Amino acid sequence: WWLWGYSLTFGHAPSHFIGNLDHAFLLNVGDDPQSSLTASVPGLVYAIYQCMFAAITPALAIGSAAERGRIVPAAVFIFIWSTIVYDPIACWTWNSEGWAAILGTLDFAGGTPVHIASGTAALAYCLIVGKRHGHGTDEFKPHNIANVVLGAVFLWFGWFGFNGGSELAANTRAATACVVTNLAASVGGLTWALMDYRLEKKISALGFCSGVVAGLVAITPGSGYVECWAGAVYGVLAGIICNLSVKLKHVFNFDDALDVFAVHAVGGLIGNILTGIFASRKVFALDGADRPGGWIDGNWIQMGYQLANSVAAIAYSFVITYLILWVMDKIPGLSLRADIESETKGLDESELGELAYYHVDRLVTVNTRTGETKTVKEETIHQQNDTNVSIV
């Protein structure tokens, strides 16, 4: 992002597709705002704020290859993908000279550049890297539900900066974005949990967390454009449709380990479509803007703009990502897939040389007369977090 990502995204873009390199290395950014988006904050503040979006997007994309994708190729992929895929999509959506922005597309905080782009890239990634060994026969369960809940909490909290912060001001419109974000997340979590309950007759914490993220994803493009009540509609539809979309990996037999496509690509598309319906002139007016809104304001063409940007990003992200990965996989040293031994051992140990947990098995003898103990054998078994002591 520092090297050239910000400049390619928000620099002068005469092609309406990608910016130039005038602000590579963040040169002249601090005293030279690049677009109307940065009028309310210093350019450098906006640049580092946008770094958050640029960082999280490829991290989402590689999630589909969890448990079998090699680390170094993933890092190389992130650099290439960010430059060739993320920067152009973000440019055409958010740069005032981008073709989608000129067309009139509404995307407040990243439904297209972040979620649709990463979700379709994740689909390409899992198709190229292949399925985990045991896929279809073994049951893959979440490693740690407590960590899932903690991660969802962090995401939920951070999303207020993601959506509310995109207003670039502390005003009523930013507050509206935060309120609809919270409402969509809450309703999305409850809806997903109820969708799972109809099958399992259990209220799942994992399901609730998945629904929360689906609601957050869906409301992202419309958060600064819709009235508060609309957040509930986003949450319900995201919870239902994204939940059902998870089944696509079983129907088409691909291994998206973290359901990135179902939650982010589908959720982002839902959000873009609903924004074309519920964008409100009243919300634009909260900070003095005068825009026509969506269908509820009689602006019927807005849906066409939303679909044009969504379909363009889906096609571009999937095709270019697939080509990047296909070429990388042919280059010696950049093969994407870990070998079977490394995958079985676990990538923490085989790729990183670090482990989250250690399980220690000890064989201990006890002198019954003196009570003295002596360790006869001690063996470390990786990836468990308790200690067993056998007394002989």
CSV table of N, CA, C and O in Angstrom, one decimal, residues 344-392:
chain,number,residue,atom,x,y,z
A,344,THR,N,-0.6,-33.2,6.8
A,344,THR,CA,-1.0,-34.0,7.9
A,344,THR,C,-0.4,-33.6,9.3
A,344,THR,O,-1.1,-33.6,10.3
A,345,LYS,N,0.9,-33.1,9.2
A,345,LYS,CA,1.5,-32.6,10.4
A,345,LYS,C,0.9,-31.3,10.9
A,345,LYS,O,0.8,-31.1,12.1
A,346,GLY,N,0.4,-30.5,10.0
A,346,GLY,CA,-0.1,-29.2,10.3
A,346,GLY,C,0.8,-28.1,9.8
A,346,GLY,O,2.0,-28.2,10.0
A,347,LEU,N,0.2,-27.1,9.2
A,347,LEU,CA,1.0,-26.0,8.6
A,347,LEU,C,1.7,-25.2,9.7
A,347,LEU,O,2.7,-24.5,9.4
A,348,ASP,N,1.2,-25.1,10.9
A,348,ASP,CA,1.8,-24.4,12.0
A,348,ASP,C,3.3,-24.9,12.1
A,348,ASP,O,4.2,-24.2,12.2
A,349,GLU,N,3.4,-26.2,12.2
A,349,GLU,CA,4.7,-26.8,12.4
A,349,GLU,C,5.5,-26.9,11.1
A,349,GLU,O,6.7,-26.5,11.1
A,350,SER,N,4.9,-27.4,10.1
A,350,SER,CA,5.6,-27.6,8.8
A,350,SER,C,6.0,-26.3,8.1
A,350,SER,O,7.1,-26.3,7.4
A,351,GLU,N,5.2,-25.3,8.1
A,351,GLU,CA,5.4,-24.1,7.4
A,351,GLU,C,6.0,-23.0,8.3
A,351,GLU,O,6.9,-22.2,7.8
A,352,LEU,N,5.6,-22.9,9.5
A,352,LEU,CA,6.0,-21.8,10.4
A,352,LEU,C,7.0,-22.2,11.5
A,352,LEU,O,7.7,-21.4,12.0
A,353,GLY,N,7.0,-23.5,11.8
A,353,GLY,CA,7.8,-23.9,12.9
A,353,GLY,C,7.4,-23.5,14.3
A,353,GLY,O,8.2,-23.5,15.2
A,354,GLU,N,6.1,-23.1,14.4
A,354,GLU,CA,5.6,-22.6,15.7
A,354,GLU,C,4.2,-23.3,15.9
A,354,GLU,O,3.5,-23.6,15.0
A,355,LEU,N,4.0,-23.6,17.2
A,355,LEU,CA,2.8,-24.3,17.5
A,355,LEU,C,2.0,-23.5,18.6
A,355,LEU,O,2.5,-22.8,19.4
A,356,ALA,N,0.7,-23.6,18.5
A,356,ALA,CA,-0.2,-23.0,19.4
A,356,ALA,C,-0.2,-23.7,20.8
A,356,ALA,O,-0.3,-23.1,21.8
A,357,TYR,N,-0.2,-25.0,20.8
A,357,TYR,CA,-0.4,-25.8,22.0
A,357,TYR,C,0.6,-26.9,22.1
A,357,TYR,O,1.1,-27.5,21.0
A,358,TYR,N,0.9,-27.4,23.3
A,358,TYR,CA,1.7,-28.6,23.5
A,358,TYR,C,1.0,-29.5,24.5
A,358,TYR,O,0.4,-29.0,25.5
A,359,HIS,N,0.9,-30.7,24.2
A,359,HIS,CA,0.3,-31.7,25.1
A,359,HIS,C,1.5,-32.6,25.7
A,359,HIS,O,2.3,-33.1,24.9
A,360,VAL,N,1.6,-32.7,26.9
A,360,VAL,CA,2.8,-33.4,27.5
A,360,VAL,C,2.3,-34.7,28.2
A,360,VAL,O,1.4,-34.6,29.1
A,361,ASP,N,2.8,-35.8,27.7
A,361,ASP,CA,2.5,-37.1,28.4
A,361,ASP,C,3.6,-37.4,29.3
A,361,ASP,O,4.8,-37.6,28.8
A,362,ARG,N,3.4,-37.7,30.5
A,362,ARG,CA,4.4,-38.0,31.5
A,362,ARG,C,4.1,-39.4,32.1
A,362,ARG,O,3.0,-39.7,32.5
A,363,LEU,N,5.1,-40.2,32.2
A,363,LEU,CA,5.0,-41.5,33.0
A,363,LEU,C,5.8,-41.3,34.3
A,363,LEU,O,7.0,-41.0,34.2
A,364,VAL,N,5.2,-41.3,35.4
A,364,VAL,CA,5.8,-41.0,36.7
A,364,VAL,C,5.7,-42.2,37.6
A,364,VAL,O,4.7,-42.8,37.8
A,365,THR,N,6.8,-42.5,38.3
A,365,THR,CA,6.8,-43.5,39.3
A,365,THR,C,6.8,-42.8,40.7
A,365,THR,O,7.3,-41.7,40.9
A,366,VAL,N,6.1,-43.5,41.7
A,366,VAL,CA,6.0,-43.0,43.0
A,366,VAL,C,6.5,-44.0,44.0
A,366,VAL,O,6.1,-45.2,44.0
A,367,ASN,N,7.4,-43.6,44.9
A,367,ASN,CA,7.9,-44.4,46.0
A,367,ASN,C,6.8,-44.3,47.1
A,367,ASN,O,6.6,-43.3,47.7
A,368,THR,N,6.1,-45.5,47.3
A,368,THR,CA,5.0,-45.4,48.3
A,368,THR,C,5.4,-45.2,49.7
A,368,THR,O,4.6,-44.8,50.5
A,369,ARG,N,6.7,-45.5,50.0
A,369,ARG,CA,7.1,-45.3,51.4
A,369,ARG,C,7.5,-43.9,51.6
A,369,ARG,O,7.2,-43.3,52.7
A,370,THR,N,8.2,-43.3,50.7
A,370,THR,CA,8.7,-41.9,50.9
A,370,THR,C,7.8,-40.8,50.2
A,370,THR,O,7.9,-39.7,50.5
A,371,GLY,N,7.0,-41.3,49.3
A,371,GLY,CA,6.2,-40.3,48.5
A,371,GLY,C,7.0,-39.6,47.4
A,371,GLY,O,6.5,-38.8,46.7
A,372,GLU,N,8.2,-40.0,47.2
A,372,GLU,CA,9.1,-39.4,46.2
A,372,GLU,C,8.6,-39.8,44.8
A,372,GLU,O,8.3,-40.9,44.6
A,373,THR,N,8.6,-38.8,43.9
A,373,THR,CA,8.2,-39.1,42.5
A,373,THR,C,9.3,-39.0,41.6
A,373,THR,O,10.3,-38.2,41.9
A,374,LYS,N,9.3,-39.7,40.5
A,374,LYS,CA,10.4,-39.7,39.5
A,374,LYS,C,9.7,-39.8,38.1
A,374,LYS,O,9.0,-40.7,37.9
A,375,THR,N,10.1,-38.9,37.2
A,375,THR,CA,9.6,-39.0,35.8
A,375,THR,C,10.4,-40.0,35.1
A,375,THR,O,11.6,-39.9,34.9
A,376,VAL,N,9.7,-41.0,34.6
A,376,VAL,CA,10.4,-42.1,33.8
A,376,VAL,C,10.4,-41.7,32.3
A,376,VAL,O,11.4,-42.0,31.7
A,377,LYS,N,9.3,-41.2,31.9
A,377,LYS,CA,9.2,-40.9,30.4
A,377,LYS,C,8.4,-39.6,30.2
A,377,LYS,O,7.4,-39.4,30.9
A,378,GLU,N,8.8,-38.8,29.3
A,378,GLU,CA,8.0,-37.6,29.0
A,378,GLU,C,8.1,-37.4,27.5
A,378,GLU,O,9.1,-37.4,26.9
A,379,GLU,N,6.9,-37.2,27.0
A,379,GLU,CA,6.7,-37.1,25.5
A,379,GLU,C,5.8,-35.9,25.2
A,379,GLU,O,4.7,-35.8,25.8
A,380,THR,N,6.3,-35.0,24.3
A,380,THR,CA,5.5,-33.9,23.9
A,380,THR,C,4.7,-34.2,22.6
A,380,THR,O,5.2,-34.7,21.6
A,381,ILE,N,3.4,-34.1,22.7
A,381,ILE,CA,2.5,-34.3,21.6
A,381,ILE,C,1.9,-33.0,21.2
A,381,ILE,O,1.3,-32.3,22.1
A,382,HIS,N,2.0,-32.6,19.9
A,382,HIS,CA,1.7,-31.2,19.5
A,382,HIS,C,0.2,-31.1,19.3
A,382,HIS,O,-0.6,-32.0,19.1
A,383,GLN,N,-0.2,-29.8,19.4
A,383,GLN,CA,-1.5,-29.3,19.1
A,383,GLN,C,-2.6,-29.7,20.0
A,383,GLN,O,-3.8,-29.8,19.7
A,384,GLN,N,-2.3,-30.0,21.3
A,384,GLN,CA,-3.3,-30.1,22.3
A,384,GLN,C,-2.9,-29.3,23.5
A,384,GLN,O,-1.7,-28.9,23.6
A,385,ASN,N,-3.8,-28.9,24.4
A,385,ASN,CA,-3.4,-27.9,25.4
A,385,ASN,C,-3.7,-28.4,26.8
A,385,ASN,O,-4.0,-27.6,27.7
A,386,ASP,N,-3.5,-29.7,27.0
A,386,ASP,CA,-3.7,-30.2,28.4
A,386,ASP,C,-2.5,-31.1,28.7
A,386,ASP,O,-1.6,-31.4,27.9
A,387,THR,N,-2.4,-31.5,30.0
A,387,THR,CA,-1.3,-32.3,30.4
A,387,THR,C,-1.8,-33.5,31.1
A,387,THR,O,-2.7,-33.4,32.0
A,388,ASN,N,-1.4,-34.7,30.6
A,388,ASN,CA,-1.9,-36.0,31.3
A,388,ASN,C,-0.7,-36.5,32.1
A,388,ASN,O,0.4,-36.6,31.6
A,389,VAL,N,-1.0,-36.9,33.3
A,389,VAL,CA,0.0,-37.5,34.2
A,389,VAL,C,-0.4,-38.9,34.6
A,389,VAL,O,-1.5,-39.1,35.2
A,390,SER,N,0.4,-39.9,34.2
A,390,SER,CA,0.0,-41.3,34.6
A,390,SER,C,0.9,-41.7,35.7
A,390,SER,O,2.2,-41.5,35.6
A,391,ILE,N,0.4,-42.2,36.8
A,391,ILE,CA,1.1,-42.5,38.0
A,391,ILE,C,1.2,-44.1,38.1
A,391,ILE,O,0.2,-44.7,38.1
A,392,VAL,N,2.4,-44.6,38.2
A,392,VAL,CA,2.6,-46.0,38.3
A,392,VAL,C,3.2,-46.3,39.7
A,392,VAL,O,4.2,-45.7,40.1
